[in-house]
Amino acid sequence: KAGVTQTPRYLIKTRGQQVTLSCSPISGHRSVSWYQQTPGQGLQFLFEYFSETQRNKGNFPGRFSGRQFSNSRSEMNVSTLELGDSALYLCASSAIPGSREQYFGPGTRLTVT
Amino acid sequence: AQTVTQSQPEMSVQEAETVTLSCTYDTSESNYYLFWYKQPPSRQMILVIRQEAYKQQNATENRFSVNFQKAAKSFSLKISDSQLGDTAMYFCALQYSGGGADGLTFGKGTHLIIQP
């Protein structure tokens, strides 16, 4: 069974631009969660999608948004990028929300200059 | 809101030794899961071991075991016969079973270094 895939793996953007990151969950998994990892703040929950609906959202500004498609693939979008958005963005896949089995993708390293 | 605290930013032990990583947490919920994740230099987050809060028996996975003290809200990870490949960041995490507003709540991590 293929694991969680995230594309692209690395990305360099300029302040003010927007970016879209993609996450494909494990086949059969319908829940996707996104996390931001920075040296200062650690790992922080962004949002969770299940069956194309956002179930929960962490404490992030409205510039951070996401969606989920009917095949469970999810995208997250960050508009008007700021230097502080530089981070590793991880997505986690599970069959259902709150599952005891969550599997992470390799992450997308975003650098904002 | 729940919190997870890892008080050891970095630990270093010799290969083959046993090491214990500490984690404490705070939550008002009664049904939750606790996890230890490993993040090697590749940055891939790997699940090491998990514990259901309703289970009194401590989870074990080969060389990895936990000491779960529910009343004390403590969840430590013991690595026996440590190997060079165990060198990584280790994160303790908590999640309400059935999903919750905060997803997985992580501690700040412990950088474990296994010396040859």
PDB file of C-alpha atoms in Angstrom:
ATOM      1  CA  LYS A   1       0.000   0.000   0.000  1.00  0.00           C
ATOM      2  CA  ALA A   2       1.481   3.361  -1.012  1.00  0.00           C
ATOM      3  CA  GLY A   3       2.151   5.859   1.737  1.00  0.00           C
ATOM      4  CA  VAL A   4       1.136   9.477   2.067  1.00  0.00           C
ATOM      5  CA  THR A   5       2.565  11.644  -0.680  1.00  0.00           C
ATOM      6  CA  GLN A   6       3.097  15.383  -0.629  1.00  0.00           C
ATOM      7  CA  THR A   7       4.016  17.620  -3.515  1.00  0.00           C
ATOM      8  CA  PRO A   8       6.113  19.547  -4.059  1.00  0.00           C
ATOM      9  CA  ARG A   9       8.802  18.525  -1.591  1.00  0.00           C
ATOM     10  CA  TYR A  10      10.561  21.891  -1.702  1.00  0.00           C
ATOM     11  CA  LEU A  11       9.308  25.317  -2.627  1.00  0.00           C
ATOM     12  CA  ILE A  12      10.779  28.812  -2.622  1.00  0.00           C
ATOM     13  CA  LYS A  13       8.411  31.765  -2.833  1.00  0.00           C
ATOM     14  CA  THR A  14       8.618  35.509  -2.427  1.00  0.00           C
ATOM     15  CA  ARG A  15       6.744  37.568   0.168  1.00  0.00           C
ATOM     16  CA  GLY A  16       3.284  38.483  -1.025  1.00  0.00           C
ATOM     17  CA  GLN A  17       2.904  35.507  -3.334  1.00  0.00           C
ATOM     18  CA  GLN A  18       0.544  32.626  -2.753  1.00  0.00           C
ATOM     19  CA  VAL A  19       1.282  28.917  -2.665  1.00  0.00           C
ATOM     20  CA  THR A  20      -0.652  25.657  -2.962  1.00  0.00           C
ATOM     21  CA  LEU A  21       0.545  22.417  -1.423  1.00  0.00           C
ATOM     22  CA  SER A  22      -0.897  18.996  -2.159  1.00  0.00           C
ATOM     23  CA  CYS A  23      -1.372  15.858  -0.079  1.00  0.00           C
ATOM     24  CA  SER A  24      -2.544  12.453  -1.286  1.00  0.00           C
ATOM     25  CA  PRO A  25      -3.571  10.172   1.579  1.00  0.00           C
ATOM     26  CA  ILE A  26      -3.171   6.437   1.826  1.00  0.00           C
ATOM     27  CA  SER A  27      -5.685   4.631  -0.348  1.00  0.00           C
ATOM     28  CA  GLY A  28      -8.951   4.218   1.555  1.00  0.00           C
ATOM     29  CA  HIS A  29      -8.183   6.963   4.053  1.00  0.00           C
ATOM     30  CA  ARG A  30     -10.697   9.786   4.053  1.00  0.00           C
ATOM     31  CA  SER A  31      -9.283  12.097   6.709  1.00  0.00           C
ATOM     32  CA  VAL A  32      -6.408  14.483   6.078  1.00  0.00           C
ATOM     33  CA  SER A  33      -4.879  16.817   8.641  1.00  0.00           C
ATOM     34  CA  TRP A  34      -2.285  19.518   8.053  1.00  0.00           C
ATOM     35  CA  TYR A  35       0.433  20.674  10.437  1.00  0.00           C
ATOM     36  CA  GLN A  36       3.020  23.453  10.341  1.00  0.00           C
ATOM     37  CA  GLN A  37       6.435  22.776  11.854  1.00  0.00           C
ATOM     38  CA  THR A  38       8.801  25.636  12.689  1.00  0.00           C
ATOM     39  CA  PRO A  39      11.825  25.789  15.002  1.00  0.00           C
ATOM     40  CA  GLY A  40      10.156  28.408  17.176  1.00  0.00           C
ATOM     41  CA  GLN A  41       6.571  27.191  17.447  1.00  0.00           C
ATOM     42  CA  GLY A  42       7.093  23.480  16.947  1.00  0.00           C
ATOM     43  CA  LEU A  43       4.319  21.413  15.418  1.00  0.00           C
ATOM     44  CA  GLN A  44       0.985  23.184  15.172  1.00  0.00           C
ATOM     45  CA  PHE A  45      -2.327  21.898  13.875  1.00  0.00           C
ATOM     46  CA  LEU A  46      -3.656  23.793  10.858  1.00  0.00           C
ATOM     47  CA  PHE A  47      -6.868  22.026   9.850  1.00  0.00           C
ATOM     48  CA  GLU A  48      -8.531  18.693   9.272  1.00  0.00           C
ATOM     49  CA  TYR A  49     -10.664  17.526   6.380  1.00  0.00           C
ATOM     50  CA  PHE A  50     -12.968  14.554   6.209  1.00  0.00           C
ATOM     51  CA  SER A  51     -15.244  13.639   3.322  1.00  0.00           C
ATOM     52  CA  GLU A  52     -14.562  16.998   1.615  1.00  0.00           C
ATOM     53  CA  THR A  53     -15.572  18.996   4.711  1.00  0.00           C
ATOM     54  CA  GLN A  54     -13.349  20.965   7.030  1.00  0.00           C
ATOM     55  CA  ARG A  55     -13.990  19.603  10.504  1.00  0.00           C
ATOM     56  CA  ASN A  56     -11.594  21.642  12.556  1.00  0.00           C
ATOM     57  CA  LYS A  57      -9.182  24.512  12.185  1.00  0.00           C
ATOM     58  CA  GLY A  58      -6.273  25.561  14.336  1.00  0.00           C
ATOM     59  CA  ASN A  59      -5.354  29.056  15.395  1.00  0.00           C
ATOM     60  CA  PHE A  60      -4.086  30.377  12.081  1.00  0.00           C
ATOM     61  CA  PRO A  61      -5.092  33.481  10.111  1.00  0.00           C
ATOM     62  CA  GLY A  62      -7.506  33.344   7.232  1.00  0.00           C
ATOM     63  CA  ARG A  63      -4.605  33.426   4.776  1.00  0.00           C
ATOM     64  CA  PHE A  64      -4.343  29.702   5.426  1.00  0.00           C
ATOM     65  CA  SER A  65      -7.067  27.711   3.733  1.00  0.00           C
ATOM     66  CA  GLY A  66      -7.598  24.250   2.371  1.00  0.00           C
ATOM     67  CA  ARG A  67      -9.921  21.897   0.633  1.00  0.00           C
ATOM     68  CA  GLN A  68     -10.432  18.232   0.010  1.00  0.00           C
ATOM     69  CA  PHE A  69     -11.525  16.558  -3.168  1.00  0.00           C
ATOM     70  CA  SER A  70     -13.808  13.605  -3.719  1.00  0.00           C
ATOM     71  CA  ASN A  71     -10.793  11.279  -4.056  1.00  0.00           C
ATOM     72  CA  SER A  72      -9.660  12.454  -0.572  1.00  0.00           C
ATOM     73  CA  ARG A  73      -6.657  14.349  -1.911  1.00  0.00           C
ATOM     74  CA  SER A  74      -6.241  17.621  -0.087  1.00  0.00           C
ATOM     75  CA  GLU A  75      -4.681  20.950  -0.890  1.00  0.00           C
ATOM     76  CA  MET A  76      -3.726  23.776   1.380  1.00  0.00           C
ATOM     77  CA  ASN A  77      -3.265  27.317   0.192  1.00  0.00           C
ATOM     78  CA  VAL A  78      -1.422  30.193   1.788  1.00  0.00           C
ATOM     79  CA  SER A  79      -2.053  33.632   0.342  1.00  0.00           C
ATOM     80  CA  THR A  80      -0.002  36.802   0.787  1.00  0.00           C
ATOM     81  CA  LEU A  81       3.009  34.903   2.042  1.00  0.00           C
ATOM     82  CA  GLU A  82       5.021  36.289   4.939  1.00  0.00           C
ATOM     83  CA  LEU A  83       8.565  35.429   6.003  1.00  0.00           C
ATOM     84  CA  GLY A  84       7.143  33.696   9.066  1.00  0.00           C
ATOM     85  CA  ASP A  85       5.306  31.219   6.866  1.00  0.00           C
ATOM     86  CA  SER A  86       8.619  29.519   6.119  1.00  0.00           C
ATOM     87  CA  ALA A  87       8.168  26.061   7.580  1.00  0.00           C
ATOM     88  CA  LEU A  88       7.843  22.363   6.992  1.00  0.00           C
ATOM     89  CA  TYR A  89       4.214  21.564   6.196  1.00  0.00           C
ATOM     90  CA  LEU A  90       3.180  18.033   7.068  1.00  0.00           C
ATOM     91  CA  CYS A  91      -0.014  16.238   6.261  1.00  0.00           C
ATOM     92  CA  ALA A  92      -1.353  13.204   8.098  1.00  0.00           C
ATOM     93  CA  SER A  93      -3.720  10.591   6.721  1.00  0.00           C
ATOM     94  CA  SER A  94      -6.161   8.432   8.645  1.00  0.00           C
ATOM     95  CA  ALA A  95      -9.221   6.371   7.863  1.00  0.00           C
ATOM     96  CA  ILE A  96     -11.473   8.506  10.061  1.00  0.00           C
ATOM     97  CA  PRO A  97     -10.966  11.593  12.213  1.00  0.00           C
ATOM     98  CA  GLY A  98      -9.378  10.962  15.580  1.00  0.00           C
ATOM     99  CA  SER A  99      -8.140   7.562  14.531  1.00  0.00           C
ATOM    100  CA  ARG A 100      -5.467   5.791  16.543  1.00  0.00           C
ATOM    101  CA  GLU A 101      -3.629   5.267  13.271  1.00  0.00           C
ATOM    102  CA  GLN A 102      -2.327   8.378  11.597  1.00  0.00           C
ATOM    103  CA  TYR A 103       0.406   8.342   9.020  1.00  0.00           C
ATOM    104  CA  PHE A 104       2.447  11.339   7.973  1.00  0.00           C
ATOM    105  CA  GLY A 105       3.749  12.332   4.591  1.00  0.00           C
ATOM    106  CA  PRO A 106       7.359  13.449   3.991  1.00  0.00           C
ATOM    107  CA  GLY A 107       6.402  17.115   4.163  1.00  0.00           C
ATOM    108  CA  THR A 108       6.809  20.173   1.956  1.00  0.00           C
ATOM    109  CA  ARG A 109       9.598  22.561   2.893  1.00  0.00           C
ATOM    110  CA  LEU A 110       8.437  26.099   2.104  1.00  0.00           C
ATOM    111  CA  THR A 111      10.918  28.935   2.138  1.00  0.00           C
ATOM    112  CA  VAL A 112       9.641  32.500   1.830  1.00  0.00           C
ATOM    113  CA  THR A 113      12.207  35.127   0.833  1.00  0.00           C
TER     114      THR A 113
ATOM    115  CA  ALA B   1      -7.224  22.925  25.505  1.00  0.00           C
ATOM    116  CA  GLN B   2      -4.710  20.182  26.042  1.00  0.00           C
ATOM    117  CA  THR B   3      -0.963  20.631  26.483  1.00  0.00           C
ATOM    118  CA  VAL B   4       2.001  18.294  26.105  1.00  0.00           C
ATOM    119  CA  THR B   5       5.343  18.984  27.773  1.00  0.00           C
ATOM    120  CA  GLN B   6       8.693  17.390  27.050  1.00  0.00           C
ATOM    121  CA  SER B   7      11.233  18.679  29.552  1.00  0.00           C
ATOM    122  CA  GLN B   8      14.379  17.217  27.970  1.00  0.00           C
ATOM    123  CA  PRO B   9      15.417  19.218  24.875  1.00  0.00           C
ATOM    124  CA  GLU B  10      18.356  16.890  24.198  1.00  0.00           C
ATOM    125  CA  MET B  11      19.706  13.577  25.436  1.00  0.00           C
ATOM    126  CA  SER B  12      22.795  11.617  24.517  1.00  0.00           C
ATOM    127  CA  VAL B  13      23.553   7.976  25.339  1.00  0.00           C
ATOM    128  CA  GLN B  14      25.957   5.288  24.206  1.00  0.00           C
ATOM    129  CA  GLU B  15      24.879   2.623  21.763  1.00  0.00           C
ATOM    130  CA  ALA B  16      23.271  -0.411  23.447  1.00  0.00           C
ATOM    131  CA  GLU B  17      22.268   1.592  26.526  1.00  0.00           C
ATOM    132  CA  THR B  18      18.703   2.090  27.679  1.00  0.00           C
ATOM    133  CA  VAL B  19      17.239   5.582  27.583  1.00  0.00           C
ATOM    134  CA  THR B  20      13.971   7.042  28.852  1.00  0.00           C
ATOM    135  CA  LEU B  21      12.321  10.121  27.375  1.00  0.00           C
ATOM    136  CA  SER B  22       9.831  12.019  29.531  1.00  0.00           C
ATOM    137  CA  CYS B  23       6.465  13.447  28.623  1.00  0.00           C
ATOM    138  CA  THR B  24       3.704  14.968  30.704  1.00  0.00           C
ATOM    139  CA  TYR B  25       0.367  16.203  29.475  1.00  0.00           C
ATOM    140  CA  ASP B  26      -2.729  17.952  30.604  1.00  0.00           C
ATOM    141  CA  THR B  27      -6.247  17.322  29.405  1.00  0.00           C
ATOM    142  CA  SER B  28      -9.735  17.398  30.814  1.00  0.00           C
ATOM    143  CA  GLU B  29     -10.905  14.613  28.539  1.00  0.00           C
ATOM    144  CA  SER B  30     -11.069  10.964  29.560  1.00  0.00           C
ATOM    145  CA  ASN B  31     -10.877   9.334  26.122  1.00  0.00           C
ATOM    146  CA  TYR B  32      -7.694  10.020  24.252  1.00  0.00           C
ATOM    147  CA  TYR B  33      -4.669   8.483  22.601  1.00  0.00           C
ATOM    148  CA  LEU B  34      -1.034   9.159  23.346  1.00  0.00           C
ATOM    149  CA  PHE B  35       1.706   8.731  20.772  1.00  0.00           C
ATOM    150  CA  TRP B  36       5.436   8.862  20.409  1.00  0.00           C
ATOM    151  CA  TYR B  37       6.642   9.911  16.973  1.00  0.00           C
ATOM    152  CA  LYS B  38      10.202   9.796  15.689  1.00  0.00           C
ATOM    153  CA  GLN B  39      11.497  12.362  13.206  1.00  0.00           C
ATOM    154  CA  PRO B  40      14.938  11.508  11.792  1.00  0.00           C
ATOM    155  CA  PRO B  41      16.991  14.000   9.745  1.00  0.00           C
ATOM    156  CA  SER B  42      14.904  13.077   6.685  1.00  0.00           C
ATOM    157  CA  ARG B  43      12.023  14.872   8.499  1.00  0.00           C
ATOM    158  CA  GLN B  44       9.649  11.963   7.889  1.00  0.00           C
ATOM    159  CA  MET B  45       7.406  11.616  10.961  1.00  0.00           C
ATOM    160  CA  ILE B  46       7.282   7.954  11.983  1.00  0.00           C
ATOM    161  CA  LEU B  47       4.909   6.489  14.553  1.00  0.00           C
ATOM    162  CA  VAL B  48       6.908   4.656  17.221  1.00  0.00           C
ATOM    163  CA  ILE B  49       4.245   3.579  19.669  1.00  0.00           C
ATOM    164  CA  ARG B  50       0.736   4.501  20.824  1.00  0.00           C
ATOM    165  CA  GLN B  51      -1.314   4.052  23.957  1.00  0.00           C
ATOM    166  CA  GLU B  52      -5.064   4.189  24.452  1.00  0.00           C
ATOM    167  CA  ALA B  53      -5.908   6.055  27.645  1.00  0.00           C
ATOM    168  CA  TYR B  54      -8.509   3.477  28.678  1.00  0.00           C
ATOM    169  CA  LYS B  55      -5.927   0.677  28.664  1.00  0.00           C
ATOM    170  CA  GLN B  56      -4.003   0.138  31.879  1.00  0.00           C
ATOM    171  CA  GLN B  57      -1.429  -2.117  30.278  1.00  0.00           C
ATOM    172  CA  ASN B  58       1.604  -0.281  28.945  1.00  0.00           C
ATOM    173  CA  ALA B  59       2.176  -0.559  25.207  1.00  0.00           C
ATOM    174  CA  THR B  60       5.273  -2.327  23.894  1.00  0.00           C
ATOM    175  CA  GLU B  61       6.746  -2.474  20.390  1.00  0.00           C
ATOM    176  CA  ASN B  62       9.956  -4.496  20.217  1.00  0.00           C
ATOM    177  CA  ARG B  63      12.681  -2.339  21.874  1.00  0.00           C
ATOM    178  CA  PHE B  64      10.223   0.472  22.612  1.00  0.00           C
ATOM    179  CA  SER B  65       7.929   0.558  25.611  1.00  0.00           C
ATOM    180  CA  VAL B  66       5.997   3.188  27.506  1.00  0.00           C
ATOM    181  CA  ASN B  67       5.278   3.896  31.137  1.00  0.00           C
ATOM    182  CA  PHE B  68       1.776   5.329  31.179  1.00  0.00           C
ATOM    183  CA  GLN B  69       0.700   6.869  34.479  1.00  0.00           C
ATOM    184  CA  LYS B  70      -2.789   8.190  33.845  1.00  0.00           C
ATOM    185  CA  ALA B  71      -3.360   9.785  37.244  1.00  0.00           C
ATOM    186  CA  ALA B  72      -0.039  11.587  37.052  1.00  0.00           C
ATOM    187  CA  LYS B  73      -0.614  12.409  33.367  1.00  0.00           C
ATOM    188  CA  SER B  74       2.772  11.038  32.488  1.00  0.00           C
ATOM    189  CA  PHE B  75       3.767   9.090  29.376  1.00  0.00           C
ATOM    190  CA  SER B  76       7.459   8.217  29.126  1.00  0.00           C
ATOM    191  CA  LEU B  77       9.176   6.267  26.348  1.00  0.00           C
ATOM    192  CA  LYS B  78      11.859   3.688  27.091  1.00  0.00           C
ATOM    193  CA  ILE B  79      14.213   2.589  24.346  1.00  0.00           C
ATOM    194  CA  SER B  80      16.176  -0.549  25.153  1.00  0.00           C
ATOM    195  CA  ASP B  81      19.405  -1.625  23.469  1.00  0.00           C
ATOM    196  CA  SER B  82      19.618   1.721  21.676  1.00  0.00           C
ATOM    197  CA  GLN B  83      20.950   1.744  18.129  1.00  0.00           C
ATOM    198  CA  LEU B  84      22.602   4.412  15.987  1.00  0.00           C
ATOM    199  CA  GLY B  85      19.468   4.529  13.847  1.00  0.00           C
ATOM    200  CA  ASP B  86      17.476   5.673  16.867  1.00  0.00           C
ATOM    201  CA  THR B  87      19.139   9.079  16.605  1.00  0.00           C
ATOM    202  CA  ALA B  88      16.272  11.475  15.875  1.00  0.00           C
ATOM    203  CA  MET B  89      13.843  14.004  17.306  1.00  0.00           C
ATOM    204  CA  TYR B  90      11.160  12.318  19.380  1.00  0.00           C
ATOM    205  CA  PHE B  91       7.771  13.937  19.825  1.00  0.00           C
ATOM    206  CA  CYS B  92       5.120  13.044  22.345  1.00  0.00           C
ATOM    207  CA  ALA B  93       1.577  13.752  21.137  1.00  0.00           C
ATOM    208  CA  LEU B  94      -2.006  13.557  22.378  1.00  0.00           C
ATOM    209  CA  GLN B  95      -5.287  13.339  20.510  1.00  0.00           C
ATOM    210  CA  TYR B  96      -8.842  12.956  21.665  1.00  0.00           C
ATOM    211  CA  SER B  97     -10.339   9.728  20.388  1.00  0.00           C
ATOM    212  CA  GLY B  98     -12.987  10.511  17.811  1.00  0.00           C
ATOM    213  CA  GLY B  99     -11.212  13.669  16.742  1.00  0.00           C
ATOM    214  CA  GLY B 100     -11.041  17.055  18.336  1.00  0.00           C
ATOM    215  CA  ALA B 101     -10.634  20.716  17.620  1.00  0.00           C
ATOM    216  CA  ASP B 102      -6.878  20.680  17.971  1.00  0.00           C
ATOM    217  CA  GLY B 103      -5.918  17.549  16.039  1.00  0.00           C
ATOM    218  CA  LEU B 104      -2.733  16.089  17.417  1.00  0.00           C
ATOM    219  CA  THR B 105      -1.138  18.221  20.130  1.00  0.00           C
ATOM    220  CA  PHE B 106       2.629  17.814  20.144  1.00  0.00           C
ATOM    221  CA  GLY B 107       5.331  18.484  22.684  1.00  0.00           C
ATOM    222  CA  LYS B 108       8.405  20.502  21.689  1.00  0.00           C
ATOM    223  CA  GLY B 109      10.430  17.342  21.175  1.00  0.00           C
ATOM    224  CA  THR B 110      13.553  15.688  22.550  1.00  0.00           C
ATOM    225  CA  HIS B 111      16.631  15.390  20.370  1.00  0.00           C
ATOM    226  CA  LEU B 112      18.062  11.945  21.078  1.00  0.00           C
ATOM    227  CA  ILE B 113      21.645  11.255  20.053  1.00  0.00           C
ATOM    228  CA  ILE B 114      23.013   7.719  20.138  1.00  0.00           C
ATOM    229  CA  GLN B 115      26.807   7.750  20.357  1.00  0.00           C
ATOM    230  CA  PRO B 116      28.837   4.873  18.859  1.00  0.00           C
TER     231      PRO B 116
END
